Coordinates of C-alpha atoms in Angstrom, one line a residue:
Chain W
X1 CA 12.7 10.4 -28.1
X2 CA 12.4 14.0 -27.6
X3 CA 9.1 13.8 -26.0
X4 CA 10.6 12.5 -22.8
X5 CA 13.8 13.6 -22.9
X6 CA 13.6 15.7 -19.5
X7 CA 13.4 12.5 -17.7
X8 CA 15.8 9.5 -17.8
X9 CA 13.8 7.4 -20.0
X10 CA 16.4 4.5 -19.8
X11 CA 15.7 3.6 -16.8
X12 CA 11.9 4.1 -17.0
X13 CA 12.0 1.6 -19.8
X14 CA 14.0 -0.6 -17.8
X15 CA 12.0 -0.7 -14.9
X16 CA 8.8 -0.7 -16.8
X17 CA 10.1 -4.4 -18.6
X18 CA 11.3 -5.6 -15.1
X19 CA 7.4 -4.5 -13.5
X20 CA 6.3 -6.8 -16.5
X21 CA 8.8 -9.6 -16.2
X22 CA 7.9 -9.9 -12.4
X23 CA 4.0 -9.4 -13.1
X24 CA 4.5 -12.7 -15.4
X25 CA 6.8 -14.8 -13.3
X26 CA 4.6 -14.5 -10.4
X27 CA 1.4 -15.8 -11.7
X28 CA 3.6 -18.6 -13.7
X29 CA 5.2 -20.4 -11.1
X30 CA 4.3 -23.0 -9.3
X31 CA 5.6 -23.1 -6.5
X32 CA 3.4 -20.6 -4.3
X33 CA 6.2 -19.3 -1.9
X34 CA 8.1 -18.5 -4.9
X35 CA 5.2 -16.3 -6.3
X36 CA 5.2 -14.4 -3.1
X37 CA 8.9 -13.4 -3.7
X38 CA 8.6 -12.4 -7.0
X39 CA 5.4 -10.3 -6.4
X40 CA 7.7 -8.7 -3.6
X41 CA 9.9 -8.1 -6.4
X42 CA 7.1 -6.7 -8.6
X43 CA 6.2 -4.6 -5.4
X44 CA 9.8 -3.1 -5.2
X45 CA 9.8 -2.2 -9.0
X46 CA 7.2 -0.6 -8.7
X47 CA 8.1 1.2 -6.2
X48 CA 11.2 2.5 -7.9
X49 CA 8.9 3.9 -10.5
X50 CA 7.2 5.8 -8.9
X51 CA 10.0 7.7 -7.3
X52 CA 11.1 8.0 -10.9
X53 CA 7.5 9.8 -11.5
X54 CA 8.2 12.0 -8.4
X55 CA 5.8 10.5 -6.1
X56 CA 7.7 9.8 -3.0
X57 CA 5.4 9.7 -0.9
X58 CA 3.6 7.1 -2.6
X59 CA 6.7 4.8 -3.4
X60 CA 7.9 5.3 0.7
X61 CA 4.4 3.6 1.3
X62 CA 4.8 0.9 -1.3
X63 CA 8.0 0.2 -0.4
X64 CA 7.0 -0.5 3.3
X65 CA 3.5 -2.2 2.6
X66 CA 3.7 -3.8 -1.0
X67 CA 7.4 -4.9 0.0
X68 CA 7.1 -5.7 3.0
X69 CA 4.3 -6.5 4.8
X70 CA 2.1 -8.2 1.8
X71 CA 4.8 -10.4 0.8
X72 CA 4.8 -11.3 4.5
X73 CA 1.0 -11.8 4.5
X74 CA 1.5 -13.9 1.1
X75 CA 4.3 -16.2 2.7
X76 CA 2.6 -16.7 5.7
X77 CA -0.6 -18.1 3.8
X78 CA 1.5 -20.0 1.3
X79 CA 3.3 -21.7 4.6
X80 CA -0.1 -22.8 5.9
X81 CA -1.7 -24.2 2.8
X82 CA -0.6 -26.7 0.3
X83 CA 2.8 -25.0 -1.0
X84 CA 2.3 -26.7 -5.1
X85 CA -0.1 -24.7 -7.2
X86 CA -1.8 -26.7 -10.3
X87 CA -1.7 -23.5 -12.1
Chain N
X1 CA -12.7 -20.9 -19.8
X2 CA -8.8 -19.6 -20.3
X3 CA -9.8 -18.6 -23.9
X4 CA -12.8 -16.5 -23.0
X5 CA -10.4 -14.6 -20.4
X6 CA -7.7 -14.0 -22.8
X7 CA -10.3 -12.8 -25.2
X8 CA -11.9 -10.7 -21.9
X9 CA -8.3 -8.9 -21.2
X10 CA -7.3 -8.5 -25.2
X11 CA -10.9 -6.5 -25.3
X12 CA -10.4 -4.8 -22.8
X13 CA -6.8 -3.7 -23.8
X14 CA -7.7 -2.6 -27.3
X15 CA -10.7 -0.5 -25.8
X16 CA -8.1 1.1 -22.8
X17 CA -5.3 1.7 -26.0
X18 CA -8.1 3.7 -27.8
X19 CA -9.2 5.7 -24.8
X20 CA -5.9 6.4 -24.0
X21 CA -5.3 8.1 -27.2
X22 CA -7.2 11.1 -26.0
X23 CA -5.0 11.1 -22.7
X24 CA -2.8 13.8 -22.3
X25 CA 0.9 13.7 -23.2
X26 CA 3.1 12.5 -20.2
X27 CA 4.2 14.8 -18.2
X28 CA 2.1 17.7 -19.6
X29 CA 1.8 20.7 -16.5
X30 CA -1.3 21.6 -18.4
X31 CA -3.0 18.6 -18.1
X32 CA -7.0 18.4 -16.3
X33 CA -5.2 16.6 -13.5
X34 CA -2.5 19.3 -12.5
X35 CA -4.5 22.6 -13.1
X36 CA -7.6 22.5 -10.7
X37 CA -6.9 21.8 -7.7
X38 CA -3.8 20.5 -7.6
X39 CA -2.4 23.9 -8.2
X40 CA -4.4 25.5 -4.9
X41 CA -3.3 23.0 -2.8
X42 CA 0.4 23.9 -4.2
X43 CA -0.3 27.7 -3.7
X44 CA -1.8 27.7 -0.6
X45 CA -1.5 24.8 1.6
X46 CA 2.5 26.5 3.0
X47 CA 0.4 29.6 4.1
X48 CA -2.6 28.2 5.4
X49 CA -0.9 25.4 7.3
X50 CA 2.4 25.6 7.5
X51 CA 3.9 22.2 6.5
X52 CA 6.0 22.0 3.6
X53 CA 5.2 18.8 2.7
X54 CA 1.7 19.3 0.3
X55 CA 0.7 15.5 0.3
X56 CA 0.7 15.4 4.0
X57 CA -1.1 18.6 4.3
X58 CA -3.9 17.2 2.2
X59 CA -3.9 14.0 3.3
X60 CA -4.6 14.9 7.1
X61 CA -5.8 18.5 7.0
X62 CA -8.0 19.2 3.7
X63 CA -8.7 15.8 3.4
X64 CA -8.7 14.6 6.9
X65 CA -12.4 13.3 6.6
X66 CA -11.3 10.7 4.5
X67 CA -8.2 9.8 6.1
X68 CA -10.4 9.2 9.2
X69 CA -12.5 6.7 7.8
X70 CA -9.6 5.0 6.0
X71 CA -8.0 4.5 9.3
X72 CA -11.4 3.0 10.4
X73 CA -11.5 0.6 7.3
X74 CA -8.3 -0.4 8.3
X75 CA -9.4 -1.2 12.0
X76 CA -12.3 -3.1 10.4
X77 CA -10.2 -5.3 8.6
X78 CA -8.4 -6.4 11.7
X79 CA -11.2 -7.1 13.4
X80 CA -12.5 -9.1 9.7
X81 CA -9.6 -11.4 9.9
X82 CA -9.6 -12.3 13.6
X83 CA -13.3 -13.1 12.9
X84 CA -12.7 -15.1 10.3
X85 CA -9.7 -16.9 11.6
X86 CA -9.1 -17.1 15.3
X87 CA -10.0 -20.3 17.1
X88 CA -8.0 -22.2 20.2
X89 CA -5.5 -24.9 19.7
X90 CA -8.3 -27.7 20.9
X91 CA -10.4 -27.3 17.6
X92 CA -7.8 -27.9 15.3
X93 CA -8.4 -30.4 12.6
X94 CA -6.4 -33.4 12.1
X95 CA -6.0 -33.3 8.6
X96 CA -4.3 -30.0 8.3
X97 CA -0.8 -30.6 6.8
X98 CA 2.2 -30.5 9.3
X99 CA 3.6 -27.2 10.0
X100 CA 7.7 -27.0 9.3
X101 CA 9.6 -27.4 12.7
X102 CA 11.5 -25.1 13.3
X103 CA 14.5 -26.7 16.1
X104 CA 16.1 -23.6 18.1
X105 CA 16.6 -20.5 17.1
X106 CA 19.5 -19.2 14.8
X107 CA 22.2 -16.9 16.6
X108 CA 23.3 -15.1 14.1
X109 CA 19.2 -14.0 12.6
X110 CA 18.7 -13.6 16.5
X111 CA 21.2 -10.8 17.1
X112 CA 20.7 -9.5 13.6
X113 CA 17.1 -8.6 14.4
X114 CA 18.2 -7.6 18.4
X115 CA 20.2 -5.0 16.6
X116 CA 18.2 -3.8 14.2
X117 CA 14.6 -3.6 15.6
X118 CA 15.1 -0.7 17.6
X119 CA 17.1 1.2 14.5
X120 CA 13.7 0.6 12.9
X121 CA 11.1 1.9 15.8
X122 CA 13.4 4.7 16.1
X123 CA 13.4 5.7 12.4
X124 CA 9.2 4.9 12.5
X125 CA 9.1 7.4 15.1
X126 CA 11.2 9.7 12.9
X127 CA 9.4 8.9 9.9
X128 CA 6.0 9.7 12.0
X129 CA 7.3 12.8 13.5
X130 CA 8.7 14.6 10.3
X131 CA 6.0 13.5 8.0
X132 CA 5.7 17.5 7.2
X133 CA 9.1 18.1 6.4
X134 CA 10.0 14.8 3.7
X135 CA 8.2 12.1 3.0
X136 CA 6.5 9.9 5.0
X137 CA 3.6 10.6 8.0
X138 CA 0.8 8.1 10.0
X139 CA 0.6 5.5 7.6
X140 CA 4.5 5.1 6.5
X141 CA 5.4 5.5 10.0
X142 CA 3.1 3.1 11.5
X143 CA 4.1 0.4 8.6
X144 CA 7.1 0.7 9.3
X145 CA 6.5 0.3 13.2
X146 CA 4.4 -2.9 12.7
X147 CA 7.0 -4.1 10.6
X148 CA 9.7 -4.4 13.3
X149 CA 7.5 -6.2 15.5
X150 CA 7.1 -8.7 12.4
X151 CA 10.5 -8.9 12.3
X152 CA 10.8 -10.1 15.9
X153 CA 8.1 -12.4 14.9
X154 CA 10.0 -13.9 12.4
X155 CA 13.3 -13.9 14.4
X156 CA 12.4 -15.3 17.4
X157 CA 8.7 -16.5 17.8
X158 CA 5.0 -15.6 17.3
X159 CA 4.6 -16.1 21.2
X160 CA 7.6 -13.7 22.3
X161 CA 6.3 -10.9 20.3
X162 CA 2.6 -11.6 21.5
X163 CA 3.8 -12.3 25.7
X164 CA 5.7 -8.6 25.4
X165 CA 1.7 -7.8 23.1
X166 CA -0.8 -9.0 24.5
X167 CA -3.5 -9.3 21.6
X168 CA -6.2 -7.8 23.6
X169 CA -3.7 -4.6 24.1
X170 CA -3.1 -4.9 20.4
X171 CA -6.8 -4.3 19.6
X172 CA -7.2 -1.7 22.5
X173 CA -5.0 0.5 20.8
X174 CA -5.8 0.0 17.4
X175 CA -9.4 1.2 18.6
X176 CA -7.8 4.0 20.6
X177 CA -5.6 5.0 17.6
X178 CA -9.6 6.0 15.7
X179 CA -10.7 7.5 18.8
X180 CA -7.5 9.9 19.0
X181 CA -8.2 10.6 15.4
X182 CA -12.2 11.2 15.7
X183 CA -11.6 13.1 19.5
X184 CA -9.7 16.1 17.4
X185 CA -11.9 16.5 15.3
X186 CA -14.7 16.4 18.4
X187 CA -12.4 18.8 19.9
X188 CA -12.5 21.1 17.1
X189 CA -16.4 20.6 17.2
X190 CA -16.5 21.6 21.0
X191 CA -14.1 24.9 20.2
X192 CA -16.3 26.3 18.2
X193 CA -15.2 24.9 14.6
X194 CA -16.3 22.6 12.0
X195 CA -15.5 18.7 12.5
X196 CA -11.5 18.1 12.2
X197 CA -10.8 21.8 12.3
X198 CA -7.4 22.3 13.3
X199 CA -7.0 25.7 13.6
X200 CA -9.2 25.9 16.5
X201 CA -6.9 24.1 18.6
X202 CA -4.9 27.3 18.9
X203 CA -6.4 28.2 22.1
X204 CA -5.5 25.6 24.4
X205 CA -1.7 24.8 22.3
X206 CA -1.1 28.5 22.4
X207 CA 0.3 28.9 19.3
X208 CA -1.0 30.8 16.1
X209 CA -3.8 29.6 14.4
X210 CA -1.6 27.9 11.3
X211 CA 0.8 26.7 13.7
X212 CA -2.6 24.9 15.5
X213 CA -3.5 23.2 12.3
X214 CA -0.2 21.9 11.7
X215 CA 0.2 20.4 15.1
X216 CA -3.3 19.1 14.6
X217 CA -1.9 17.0 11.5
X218 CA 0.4 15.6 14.0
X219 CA -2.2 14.8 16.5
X220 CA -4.2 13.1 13.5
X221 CA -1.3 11.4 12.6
X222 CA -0.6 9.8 16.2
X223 CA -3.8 8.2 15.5
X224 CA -2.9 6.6 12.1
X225 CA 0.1 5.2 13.3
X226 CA -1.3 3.4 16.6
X227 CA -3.9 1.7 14.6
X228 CA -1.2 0.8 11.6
X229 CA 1.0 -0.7 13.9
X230 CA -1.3 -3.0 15.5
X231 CA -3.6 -4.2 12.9
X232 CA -0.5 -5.1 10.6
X233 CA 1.5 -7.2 13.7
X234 CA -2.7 -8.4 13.9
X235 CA -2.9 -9.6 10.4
X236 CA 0.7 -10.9 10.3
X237 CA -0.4 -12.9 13.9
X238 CA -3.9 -13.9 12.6
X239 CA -2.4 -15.2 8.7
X240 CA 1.0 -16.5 9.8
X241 CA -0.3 -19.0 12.5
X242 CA -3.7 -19.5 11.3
X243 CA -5.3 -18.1 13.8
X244 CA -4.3 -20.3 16.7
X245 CA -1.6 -17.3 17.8
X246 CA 0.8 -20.0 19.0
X247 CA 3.8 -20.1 16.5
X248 CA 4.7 -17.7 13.9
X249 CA 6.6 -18.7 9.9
Chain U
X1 CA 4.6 9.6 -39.3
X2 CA 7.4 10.8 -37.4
X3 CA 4.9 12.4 -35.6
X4 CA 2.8 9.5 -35.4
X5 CA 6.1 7.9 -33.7
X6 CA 6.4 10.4 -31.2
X7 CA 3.0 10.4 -30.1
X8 CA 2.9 6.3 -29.8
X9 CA 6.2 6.8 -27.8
X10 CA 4.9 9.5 -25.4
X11 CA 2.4 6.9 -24.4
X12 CA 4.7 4.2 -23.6
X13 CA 3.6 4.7 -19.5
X14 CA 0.4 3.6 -20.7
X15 CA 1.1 0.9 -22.6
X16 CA 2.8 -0.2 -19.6
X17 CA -0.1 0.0 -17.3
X18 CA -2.4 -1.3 -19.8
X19 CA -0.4 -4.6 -20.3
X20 CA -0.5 -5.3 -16.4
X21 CA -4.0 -4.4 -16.0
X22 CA -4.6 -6.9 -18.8
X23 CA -2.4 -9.5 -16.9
X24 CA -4.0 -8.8 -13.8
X25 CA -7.7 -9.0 -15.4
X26 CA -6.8 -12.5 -17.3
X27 CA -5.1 -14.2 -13.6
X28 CA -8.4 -12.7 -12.3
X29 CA -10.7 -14.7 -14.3
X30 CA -8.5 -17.3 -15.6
X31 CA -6.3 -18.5 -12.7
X32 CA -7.2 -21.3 -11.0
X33 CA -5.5 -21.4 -7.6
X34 CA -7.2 -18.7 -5.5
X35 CA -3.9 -17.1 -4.8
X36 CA -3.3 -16.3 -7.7
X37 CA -6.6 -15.3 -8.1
X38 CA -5.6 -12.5 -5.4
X39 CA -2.2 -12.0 -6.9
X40 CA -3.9 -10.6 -9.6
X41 CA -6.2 -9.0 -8.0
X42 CA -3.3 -7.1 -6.5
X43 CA -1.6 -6.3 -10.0
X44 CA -5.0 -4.8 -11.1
X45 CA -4.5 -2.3 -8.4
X46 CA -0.7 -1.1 -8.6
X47 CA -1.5 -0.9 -12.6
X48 CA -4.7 1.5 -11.6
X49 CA -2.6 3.3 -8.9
X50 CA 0.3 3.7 -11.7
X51 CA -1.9 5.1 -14.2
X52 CA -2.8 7.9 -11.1
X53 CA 0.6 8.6 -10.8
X54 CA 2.0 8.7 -14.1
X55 CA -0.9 11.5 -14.5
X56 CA 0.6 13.4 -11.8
X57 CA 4.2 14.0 -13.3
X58 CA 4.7 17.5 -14.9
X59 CA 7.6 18.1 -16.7
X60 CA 11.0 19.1 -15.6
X61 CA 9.5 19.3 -11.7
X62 CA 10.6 17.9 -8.5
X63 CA 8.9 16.4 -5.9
X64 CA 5.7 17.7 -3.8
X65 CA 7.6 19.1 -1.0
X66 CA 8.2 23.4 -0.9
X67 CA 12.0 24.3 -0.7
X68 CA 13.1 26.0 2.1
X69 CA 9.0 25.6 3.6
X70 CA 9.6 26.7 7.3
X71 CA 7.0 29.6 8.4
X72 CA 6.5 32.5 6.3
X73 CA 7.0 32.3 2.8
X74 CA 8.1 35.3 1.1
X75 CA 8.6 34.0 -2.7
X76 CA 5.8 33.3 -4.7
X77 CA 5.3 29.4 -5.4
X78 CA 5.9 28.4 -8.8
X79 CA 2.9 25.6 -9.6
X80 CA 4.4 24.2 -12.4
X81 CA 7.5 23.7 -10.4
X82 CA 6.1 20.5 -8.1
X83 CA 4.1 17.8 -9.3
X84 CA 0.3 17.3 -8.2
X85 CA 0.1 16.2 -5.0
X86 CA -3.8 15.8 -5.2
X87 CA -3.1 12.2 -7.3
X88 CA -0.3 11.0 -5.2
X89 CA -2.9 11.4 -1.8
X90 CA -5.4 9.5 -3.4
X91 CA -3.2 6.7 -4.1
X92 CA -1.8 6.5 -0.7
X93 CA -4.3 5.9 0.8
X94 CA -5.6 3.3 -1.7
X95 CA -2.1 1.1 -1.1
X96 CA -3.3 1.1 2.4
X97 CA -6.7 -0.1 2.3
X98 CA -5.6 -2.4 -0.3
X99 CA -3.4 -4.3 1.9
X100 CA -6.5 -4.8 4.5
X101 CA -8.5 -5.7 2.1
X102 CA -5.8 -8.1 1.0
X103 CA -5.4 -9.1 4.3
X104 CA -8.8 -10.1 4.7
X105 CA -8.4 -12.2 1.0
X106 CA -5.9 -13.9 2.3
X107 CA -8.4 -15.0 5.3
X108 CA -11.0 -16.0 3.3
X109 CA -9.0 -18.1 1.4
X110 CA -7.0 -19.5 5.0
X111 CA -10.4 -20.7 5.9
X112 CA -11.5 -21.9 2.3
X113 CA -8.4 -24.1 3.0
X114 CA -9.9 -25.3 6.5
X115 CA -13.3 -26.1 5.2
X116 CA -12.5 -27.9 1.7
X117 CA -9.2 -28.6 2.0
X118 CA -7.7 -27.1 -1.2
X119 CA -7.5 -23.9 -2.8
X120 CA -7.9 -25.3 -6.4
X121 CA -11.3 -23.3 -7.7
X122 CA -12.2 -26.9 -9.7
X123 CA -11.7 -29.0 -6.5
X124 CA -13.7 -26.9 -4.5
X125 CA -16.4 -26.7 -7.3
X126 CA -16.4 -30.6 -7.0
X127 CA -17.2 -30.8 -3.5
X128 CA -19.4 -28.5 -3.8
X129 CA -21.3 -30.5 -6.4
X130 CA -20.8 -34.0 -4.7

């Protein structure tokens, strides 16, 4: 790994599985309140990346609105409709 | 129908793991992306507007055009969703599944969010204010602004966030948060200067020129965050009670 | 092939952002709970804005904030030094407009919901039909 070795690939490769891992979990599940979490989840990850890649002010933004404020959005539509997903 | 998407996506990953073949190596400083203008804005936006911070500087000043209008799609959507959704308590259907009761409200999430909504306007304003020395600015600010209103939302109740906002006061200043925006940049016009010109505002602040277009990226700024703040406490009002504005999660 | 190795390595970001845009385009088309539908629709978008970013990194530089950056500056600025700021702008301001227009999904879909009462794309498709 010499290409990358100025930046702490590690933890890049970490949070690059866990972006994935989230990504999968919430379009699997079910339960539709529970997919909201996890995309929050996916939101923070990503977010972490991208101050890994330098781009604070991009993560500072994605950690309020991805974070925050969409998986608010998400819950609050998941409360008002029918919770169970077929899919 | 699930086998023609898979197919769909494994297409159109082979095609993107060619292409990106020809990309350059990560993290290369001579790459198209970082040589062009990237490197002027780097070079030049210190001296020419004296903030630090290069993303804000081309976010409100060089760009400011199209932060404008992005604050303006932003207003749009607002007013989208409370199109779409709002209606009066009368017209609800019957059939619409029961809504969780929620009996009293819990002490200790009570005080929690007594205590920590005003940490969190205080750091917005913060955030707002020294968007050209770290990160942050209009939008980050103004997220975070809406945010603690959301909070007291969740906290307490749609209807104690909306009696200390009204919702025709939240759409006032959501519009007003544009028309700060767009009135600099008419300002600039009347000075003398092209649309969003900062640096003509330096005769009525009294400052240098530079100075002028810096303090104009705060004006801008202002702007952003108004409308932020309100449209997200709007869409959170709008989607969390479905559009009847009377209780909140 | 060591060489071959490295290269393939070098690209892992893209791999990366190439997966989720896959699993973003599949819940897209596939998924049939309209949620989900906008879940993805959402993942498309951070892969997109990830791919933006990742092109903005330079090696061994900091963040796009000057050092020491109050009034005059007497040094020259080193370009290679900070990372593009152009990239990063862009992408801002597409997180932003991507939760209004996310927003306004989610309306859509709250008054889909009134009207048929599901959010099942087959169910719907059957009243429709009837």
């Amino acid at each position: 790994m010499e290409v990358n070795s100025w930046v702490l690939w590690q933890f890049d490769v970490l949070i690059l599985l866990m972006v994935l891992v989230c990504a999968v979990v919430a379009l699997q599940l079910r339960d539709l309140v529970a997919s909201a979490i996890s995309f929050g989840a996916y939101s923070f990850f990503m977010c972490l990346l991208w101050t890994l890649m330098l781009a604070v002010d991009v993560a500072f933004t994605e950690a309020a609105v991805g974070a925050g404020v969409s998986t608010v959005l998400f819950l609050g539509t998941a409360l008002h409709i029918r919770r169970r997903a077929k899919d | 129908m699930k086998v023609i998407a898979a197919l769909f996506s494994i297409v159109l990953g082979v095609v993107l793991l060619v292409a990106a073949n020809d990309l350059p190596i990560w993290g290369d400083p001579e790459s198209p992306v970082s040589v062009h203008l990237s490197s002027y804005f780097i070079e030049h936006s210190v001296e020419q507007t004296s903030v630090p911070n290069f993303v804000t500087a081309v976010l409100a000043d060089y760009r400011g055009y199209d932060t404008m209008f992005e604050t303006a799609v932003i207003f749009c959507a607002g007013i989208t969703v409370m199109t779409i959704l709002r209606r009066s308590h009368r017209l609800r259907k019957k059939n619409v599944p029961p809504r969780p009761v929620r009996e009293g409200q819990d002490i200790i999430i009570c005080s929690a969010a007594r205590l920590i909504v005003p940490m969190m306007q205080l750091f917005a304003l913060y955030v707002l204010a020294h968007g050209h020395h770290s990160p942050g600015g209009g939008f980050q600010g103004g997220v975070i602004f809406g945010a603690s209103f959301i909070l007291l939302a969740l906290a307490y109740d749609l209807k104690t966030v909306l009696s200390r906002l009204k919702e025709k006061t939240m759409m006032l200043v959501s519009g007003l948060g544009v028309l700060v925006y767009a009135g600099i940049g008419v300002l600039c016009l009347f000075l003398g200067g092209n649309f969003l010109d900062y640096s003509r505002l330096a005769s009525i602040l009294q400052v240098t020129e530079i100075e002028a277009r810096s303090h104009g990226i705060l004006g801008v700024e202002v702007g952003v965050a108004l409308t932020v703040t309100c449209i997200m406490l709007s869409l959170y009002a709008d989607l969390a009670s479905g559009g009847e504005m009377d209780e909140g999660l | 092939m060591a060489d071959f190795i490295q290269a393939l390595l070098g690209h892992y970001n893209n791999w990366a952002f190439i997966l989720l845009l896959m699993i973003g385009f599949y819940a897209m088309i596939a998924k049939n709970n309209l949620i989900k539908k906008v879940i993805g629709m959402s993942i498309f978008q951070t892969a997109i804005i990830l791919f933006y970013v990742s092109m903005a990194v330079k090696k061994n530089s900091t963040i796009p904030i000057l050092d020491h950056g109050h009034g005059a500056v007497e040094h020259a600025i080193d370009v290679a030094a900070y990372a593009s700021p152009l990239p990063h702008v862009l992408m801002l301001t597409a997180i932003v407009v991507g939760v209004a227009t996310l927003g306004v999904a989610l309306a859509i879909i709250q008054k889909i919901h009134r009207t048929y009462d599901t959010i099942e794309e087959d169910e719907i498709m059957e009243i429709i039909a009837q």
